[in-house]
CSV table of C-alpha atoms in Angstrom, one decimal:
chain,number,residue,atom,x,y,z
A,1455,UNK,CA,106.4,141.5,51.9
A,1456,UNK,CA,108.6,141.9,55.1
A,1457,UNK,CA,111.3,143.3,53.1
A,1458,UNK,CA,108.5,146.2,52.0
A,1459,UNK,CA,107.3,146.2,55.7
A,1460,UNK,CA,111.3,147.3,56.7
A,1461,UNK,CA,111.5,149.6,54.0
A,1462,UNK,CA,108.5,151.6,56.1
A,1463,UNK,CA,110.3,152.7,59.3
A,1464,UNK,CA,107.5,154.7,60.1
A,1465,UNK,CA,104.4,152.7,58.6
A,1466,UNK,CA,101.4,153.8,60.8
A,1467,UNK,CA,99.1,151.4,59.3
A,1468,UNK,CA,99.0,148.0,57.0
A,1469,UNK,CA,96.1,146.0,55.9
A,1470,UNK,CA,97.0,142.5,55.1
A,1471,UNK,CA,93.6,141.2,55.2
A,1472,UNK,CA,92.3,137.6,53.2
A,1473,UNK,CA,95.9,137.1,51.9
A,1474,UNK,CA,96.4,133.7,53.2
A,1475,UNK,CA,99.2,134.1,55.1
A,1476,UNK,CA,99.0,131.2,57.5
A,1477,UNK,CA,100.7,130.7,60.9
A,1478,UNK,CA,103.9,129.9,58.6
A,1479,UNK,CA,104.0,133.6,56.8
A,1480,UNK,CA,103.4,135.5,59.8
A,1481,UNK,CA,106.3,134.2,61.4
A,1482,UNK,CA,108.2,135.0,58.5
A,1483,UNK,CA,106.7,138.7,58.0
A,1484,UNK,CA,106.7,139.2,62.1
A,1485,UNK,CA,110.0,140.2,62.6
A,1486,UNK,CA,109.8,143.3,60.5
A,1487,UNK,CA,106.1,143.7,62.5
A,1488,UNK,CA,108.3,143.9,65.5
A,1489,UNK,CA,110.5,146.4,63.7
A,1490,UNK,CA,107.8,148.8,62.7
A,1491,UNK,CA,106.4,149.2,66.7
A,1492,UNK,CA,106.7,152.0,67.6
A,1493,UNK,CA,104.9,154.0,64.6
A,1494,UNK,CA,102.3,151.5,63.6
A,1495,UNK,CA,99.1,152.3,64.9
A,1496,UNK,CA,96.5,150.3,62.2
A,1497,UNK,CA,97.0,146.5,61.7
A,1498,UNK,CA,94.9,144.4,60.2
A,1499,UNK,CA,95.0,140.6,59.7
A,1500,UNK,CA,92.0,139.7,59.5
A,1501,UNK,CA,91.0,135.8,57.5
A,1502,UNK,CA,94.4,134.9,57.3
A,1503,UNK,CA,94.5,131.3,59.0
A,1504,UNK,CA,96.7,132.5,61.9
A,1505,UNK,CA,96.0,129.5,64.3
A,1506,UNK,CA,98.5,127.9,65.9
A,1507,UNK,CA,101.3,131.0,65.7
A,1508,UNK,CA,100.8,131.7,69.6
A,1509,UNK,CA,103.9,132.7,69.9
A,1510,UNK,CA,104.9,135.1,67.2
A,1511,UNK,CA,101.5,136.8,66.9
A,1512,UNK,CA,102.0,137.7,71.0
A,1513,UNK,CA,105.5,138.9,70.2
A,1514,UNK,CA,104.1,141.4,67.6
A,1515,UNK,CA,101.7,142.7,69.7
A,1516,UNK,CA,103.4,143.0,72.8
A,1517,UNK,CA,106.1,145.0,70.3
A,1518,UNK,CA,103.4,147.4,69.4
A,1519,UNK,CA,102.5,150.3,71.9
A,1520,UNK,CA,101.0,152.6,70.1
A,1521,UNK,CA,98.5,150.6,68.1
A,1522,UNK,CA,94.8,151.9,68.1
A,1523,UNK,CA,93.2,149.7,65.7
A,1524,UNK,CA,93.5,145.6,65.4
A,1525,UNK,CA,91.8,143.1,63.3
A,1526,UNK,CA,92.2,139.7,63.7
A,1527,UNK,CA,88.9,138.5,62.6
A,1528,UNK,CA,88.1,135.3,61.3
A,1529,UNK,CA,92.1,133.4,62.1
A,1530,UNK,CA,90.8,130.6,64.4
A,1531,UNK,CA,92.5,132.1,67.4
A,1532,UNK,CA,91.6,130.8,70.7
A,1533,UNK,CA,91.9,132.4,73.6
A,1534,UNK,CA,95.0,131.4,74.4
A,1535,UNK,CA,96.4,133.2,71.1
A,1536,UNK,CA,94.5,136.2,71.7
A,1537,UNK,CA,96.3,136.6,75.7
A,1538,UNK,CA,98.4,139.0,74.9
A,1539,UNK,CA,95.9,141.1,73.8
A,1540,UNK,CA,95.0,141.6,77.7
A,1541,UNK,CA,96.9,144.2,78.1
A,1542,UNK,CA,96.8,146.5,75.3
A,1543,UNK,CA,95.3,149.2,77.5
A,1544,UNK,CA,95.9,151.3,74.4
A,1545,UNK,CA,93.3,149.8,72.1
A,1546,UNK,CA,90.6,151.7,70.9
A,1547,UNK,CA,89.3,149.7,68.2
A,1548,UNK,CA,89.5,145.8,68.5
A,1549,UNK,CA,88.0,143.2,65.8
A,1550,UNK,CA,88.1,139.4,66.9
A,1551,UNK,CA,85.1,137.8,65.3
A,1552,UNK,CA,85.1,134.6,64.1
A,1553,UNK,CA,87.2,132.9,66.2
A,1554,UNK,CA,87.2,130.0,68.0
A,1555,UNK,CA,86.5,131.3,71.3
A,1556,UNK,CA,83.9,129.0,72.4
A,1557,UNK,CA,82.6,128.2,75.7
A,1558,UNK,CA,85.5,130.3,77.3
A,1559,UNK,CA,83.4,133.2,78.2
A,1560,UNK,CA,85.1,133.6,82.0
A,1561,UNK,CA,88.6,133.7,80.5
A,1562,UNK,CA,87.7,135.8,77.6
A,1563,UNK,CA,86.1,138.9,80.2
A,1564,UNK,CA,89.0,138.5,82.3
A,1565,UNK,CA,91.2,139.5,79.2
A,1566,UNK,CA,89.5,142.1,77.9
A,1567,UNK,CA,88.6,143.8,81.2
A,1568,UNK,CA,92.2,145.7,80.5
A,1569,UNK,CA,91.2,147.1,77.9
A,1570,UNK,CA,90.2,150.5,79.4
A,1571,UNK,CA,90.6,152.6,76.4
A,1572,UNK,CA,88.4,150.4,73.8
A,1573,UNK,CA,85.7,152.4,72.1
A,1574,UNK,CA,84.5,149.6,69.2
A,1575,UNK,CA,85.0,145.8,70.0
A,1576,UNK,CA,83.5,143.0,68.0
A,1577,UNK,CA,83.1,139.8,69.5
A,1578,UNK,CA,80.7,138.3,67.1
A,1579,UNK,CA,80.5,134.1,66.3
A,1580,UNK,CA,82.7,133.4,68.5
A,1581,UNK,CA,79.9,130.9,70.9
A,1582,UNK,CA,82.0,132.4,73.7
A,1583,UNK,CA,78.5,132.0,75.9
A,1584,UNK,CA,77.8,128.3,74.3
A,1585,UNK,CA,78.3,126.3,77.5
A,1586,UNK,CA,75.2,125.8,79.6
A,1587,UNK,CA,75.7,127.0,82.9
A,1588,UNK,CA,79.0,128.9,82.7
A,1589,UNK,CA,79.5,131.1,85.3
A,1590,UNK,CA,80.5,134.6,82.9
A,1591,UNK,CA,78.3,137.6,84.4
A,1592,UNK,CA,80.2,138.8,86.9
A,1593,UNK,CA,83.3,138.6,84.5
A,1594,UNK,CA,81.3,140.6,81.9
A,1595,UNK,CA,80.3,143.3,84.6
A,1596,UNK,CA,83.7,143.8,85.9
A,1597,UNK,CA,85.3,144.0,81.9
A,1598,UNK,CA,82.4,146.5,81.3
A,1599,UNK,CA,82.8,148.5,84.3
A,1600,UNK,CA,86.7,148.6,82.8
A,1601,UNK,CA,85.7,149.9,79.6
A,1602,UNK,CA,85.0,153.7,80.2
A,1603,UNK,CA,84.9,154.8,76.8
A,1604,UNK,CA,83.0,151.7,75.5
A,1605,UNK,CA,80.7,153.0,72.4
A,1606,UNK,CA,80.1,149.9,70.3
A,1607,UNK,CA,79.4,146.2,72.0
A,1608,UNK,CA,79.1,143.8,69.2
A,1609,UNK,CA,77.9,140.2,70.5
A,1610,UNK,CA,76.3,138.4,67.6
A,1611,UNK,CA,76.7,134.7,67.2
A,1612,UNK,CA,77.3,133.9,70.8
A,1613,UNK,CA,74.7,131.8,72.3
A,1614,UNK,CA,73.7,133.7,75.1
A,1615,UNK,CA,69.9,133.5,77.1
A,1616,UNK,CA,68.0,136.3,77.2
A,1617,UNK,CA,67.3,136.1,80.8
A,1618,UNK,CA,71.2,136.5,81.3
A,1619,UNK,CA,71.3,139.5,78.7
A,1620,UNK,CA,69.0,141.4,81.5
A,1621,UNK,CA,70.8,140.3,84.5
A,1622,UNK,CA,74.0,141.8,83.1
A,1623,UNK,CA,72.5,144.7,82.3
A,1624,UNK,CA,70.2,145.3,85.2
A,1625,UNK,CA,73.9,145.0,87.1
A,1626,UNK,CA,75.8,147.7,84.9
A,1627,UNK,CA,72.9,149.8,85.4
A,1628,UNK,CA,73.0,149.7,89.0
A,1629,UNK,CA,76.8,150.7,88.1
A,1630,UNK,CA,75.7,153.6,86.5
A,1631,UNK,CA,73.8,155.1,88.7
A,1632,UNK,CA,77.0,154.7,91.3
A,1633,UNK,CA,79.2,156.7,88.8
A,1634,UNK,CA,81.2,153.8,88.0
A,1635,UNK,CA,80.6,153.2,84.2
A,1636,UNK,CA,80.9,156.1,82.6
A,1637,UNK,CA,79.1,155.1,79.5
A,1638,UNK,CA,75.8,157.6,78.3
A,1639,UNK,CA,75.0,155.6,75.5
A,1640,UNK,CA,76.0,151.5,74.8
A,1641,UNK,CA,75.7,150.3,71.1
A,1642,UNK,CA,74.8,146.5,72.0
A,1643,UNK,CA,74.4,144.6,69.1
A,1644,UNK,CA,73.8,140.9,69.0
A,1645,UNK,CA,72.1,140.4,72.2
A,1646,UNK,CA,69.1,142.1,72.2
A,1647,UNK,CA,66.1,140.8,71.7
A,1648,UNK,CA,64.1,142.0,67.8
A,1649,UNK,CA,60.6,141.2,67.0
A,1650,UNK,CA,59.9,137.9,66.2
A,1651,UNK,CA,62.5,136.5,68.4
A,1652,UNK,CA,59.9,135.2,71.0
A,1653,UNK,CA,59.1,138.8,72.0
A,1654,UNK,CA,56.4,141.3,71.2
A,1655,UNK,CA,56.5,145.3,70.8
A,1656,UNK,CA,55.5,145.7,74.3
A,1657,UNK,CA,58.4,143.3,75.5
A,1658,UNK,CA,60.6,145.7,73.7
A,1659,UNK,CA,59.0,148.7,74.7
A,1660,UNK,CA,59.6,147.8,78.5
A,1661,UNK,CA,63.4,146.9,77.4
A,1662,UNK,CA,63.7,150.5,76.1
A,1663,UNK,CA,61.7,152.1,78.8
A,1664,UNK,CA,64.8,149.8,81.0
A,1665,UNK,CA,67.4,150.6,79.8
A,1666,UNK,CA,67.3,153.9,77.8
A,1667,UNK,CA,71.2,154.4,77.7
A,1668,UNK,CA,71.1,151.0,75.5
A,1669,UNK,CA,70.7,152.1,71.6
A,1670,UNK,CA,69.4,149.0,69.4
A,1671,UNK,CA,70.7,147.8,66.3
């Protein structure tokens, strides 16, 4: 596989996803990874056991400048593995589900927040807002506030309380109105509340009437 990967000098995307490669095989295939920088603009790795290879998965993506799209979903990655994705500012499309982010929500915002060209990002099972009484909202303000082309928030599988859903919001709405987040319309999936969940139509009605630039799904 890295031999074919070399033969590519100017691969713009590969899809390696589900083939098992382990922390092992990745640092075997990274070196031609590193070699393929500068074209490759679509990688994805996504259920491949990539745990433990800190080291060579941040060398492959600090050797990639023009990529758009990543998937990493479902590899056990912490958020230690995932630091060098903080500054990726040229990211438009980032997949990280499934992961073993839990608990670390404060860490995790901080990362992302230089991410300023992200469009799409799934954060989904991770727990990242499992611990009671973590401190993450201001975190997740400031990393939102980052985001200026944010389209698509994707937050299922996290574990966090309603009541902190509508502070967060309440707080990038006020940042709206200051001309600071430049997003007209937020995809939030995952956090908002659906009928049945302990809320009635008129709860949602009044969450809709709230925040209008929020689309449900």
């Amino acid at each position: 596989l890295a031999a074919v990967v070399q033969s590519l000098p100017r691969l713009q995307a590969l899809g390696l996803d589900s083939n098992g490669l382990g922390a092992s095989g990745f640092a075997a295939l990274a070196p031609a990874l590193r070699g393929a920088g500068q074209h490759l603009q679509s990688l994805a790795l996504g259920a491949n056991a990539l745990g433990g290879g800190t080291q060579d998965l941040a060398e492959v993506l600090r050797s990639l400048p023009n990529l758009r799209r990543l998937n990493l979903r479902q590899n056990n990655l912490s958020i230690a593995d995932l630091w060098a994705l903080c500054n990726m500012t040229q990211l438009e499309i980032l997949q990280i589900q499934g992961n073993s982010l839990e608990g670390d929500a404060p860490r995790v915002w901080k990362c992302l927040a230089g991410l300023g060209h992200v469009q799409i990002l799934d954060l989904s099972h991770n727990g990242i807002f499992a611990v009671p009484g973590a401190d993450w909202k201001d975190d997740m303000v400031l990393a939102l506030r980052s985001m200026r082309r944010l389209e698509d928030l994707i937050l299922f599988g996290n574990g966090a309380p309603p009541g902190d859903l509508t502070n967060v919001l309440d707080r990038v709405a006020q940042l709206r109105e200051t001309d600071k987040f430049n997003v007209k319309l937020l995809q939030l999936r995952g956090l908002v509340p659906v009928p049945g969940d302990f809320v009635t139509e008129d709860d949602l009605g009044m969450f809709k009437s709230l925040y209008p630039w929020v689309l449900m799904v």
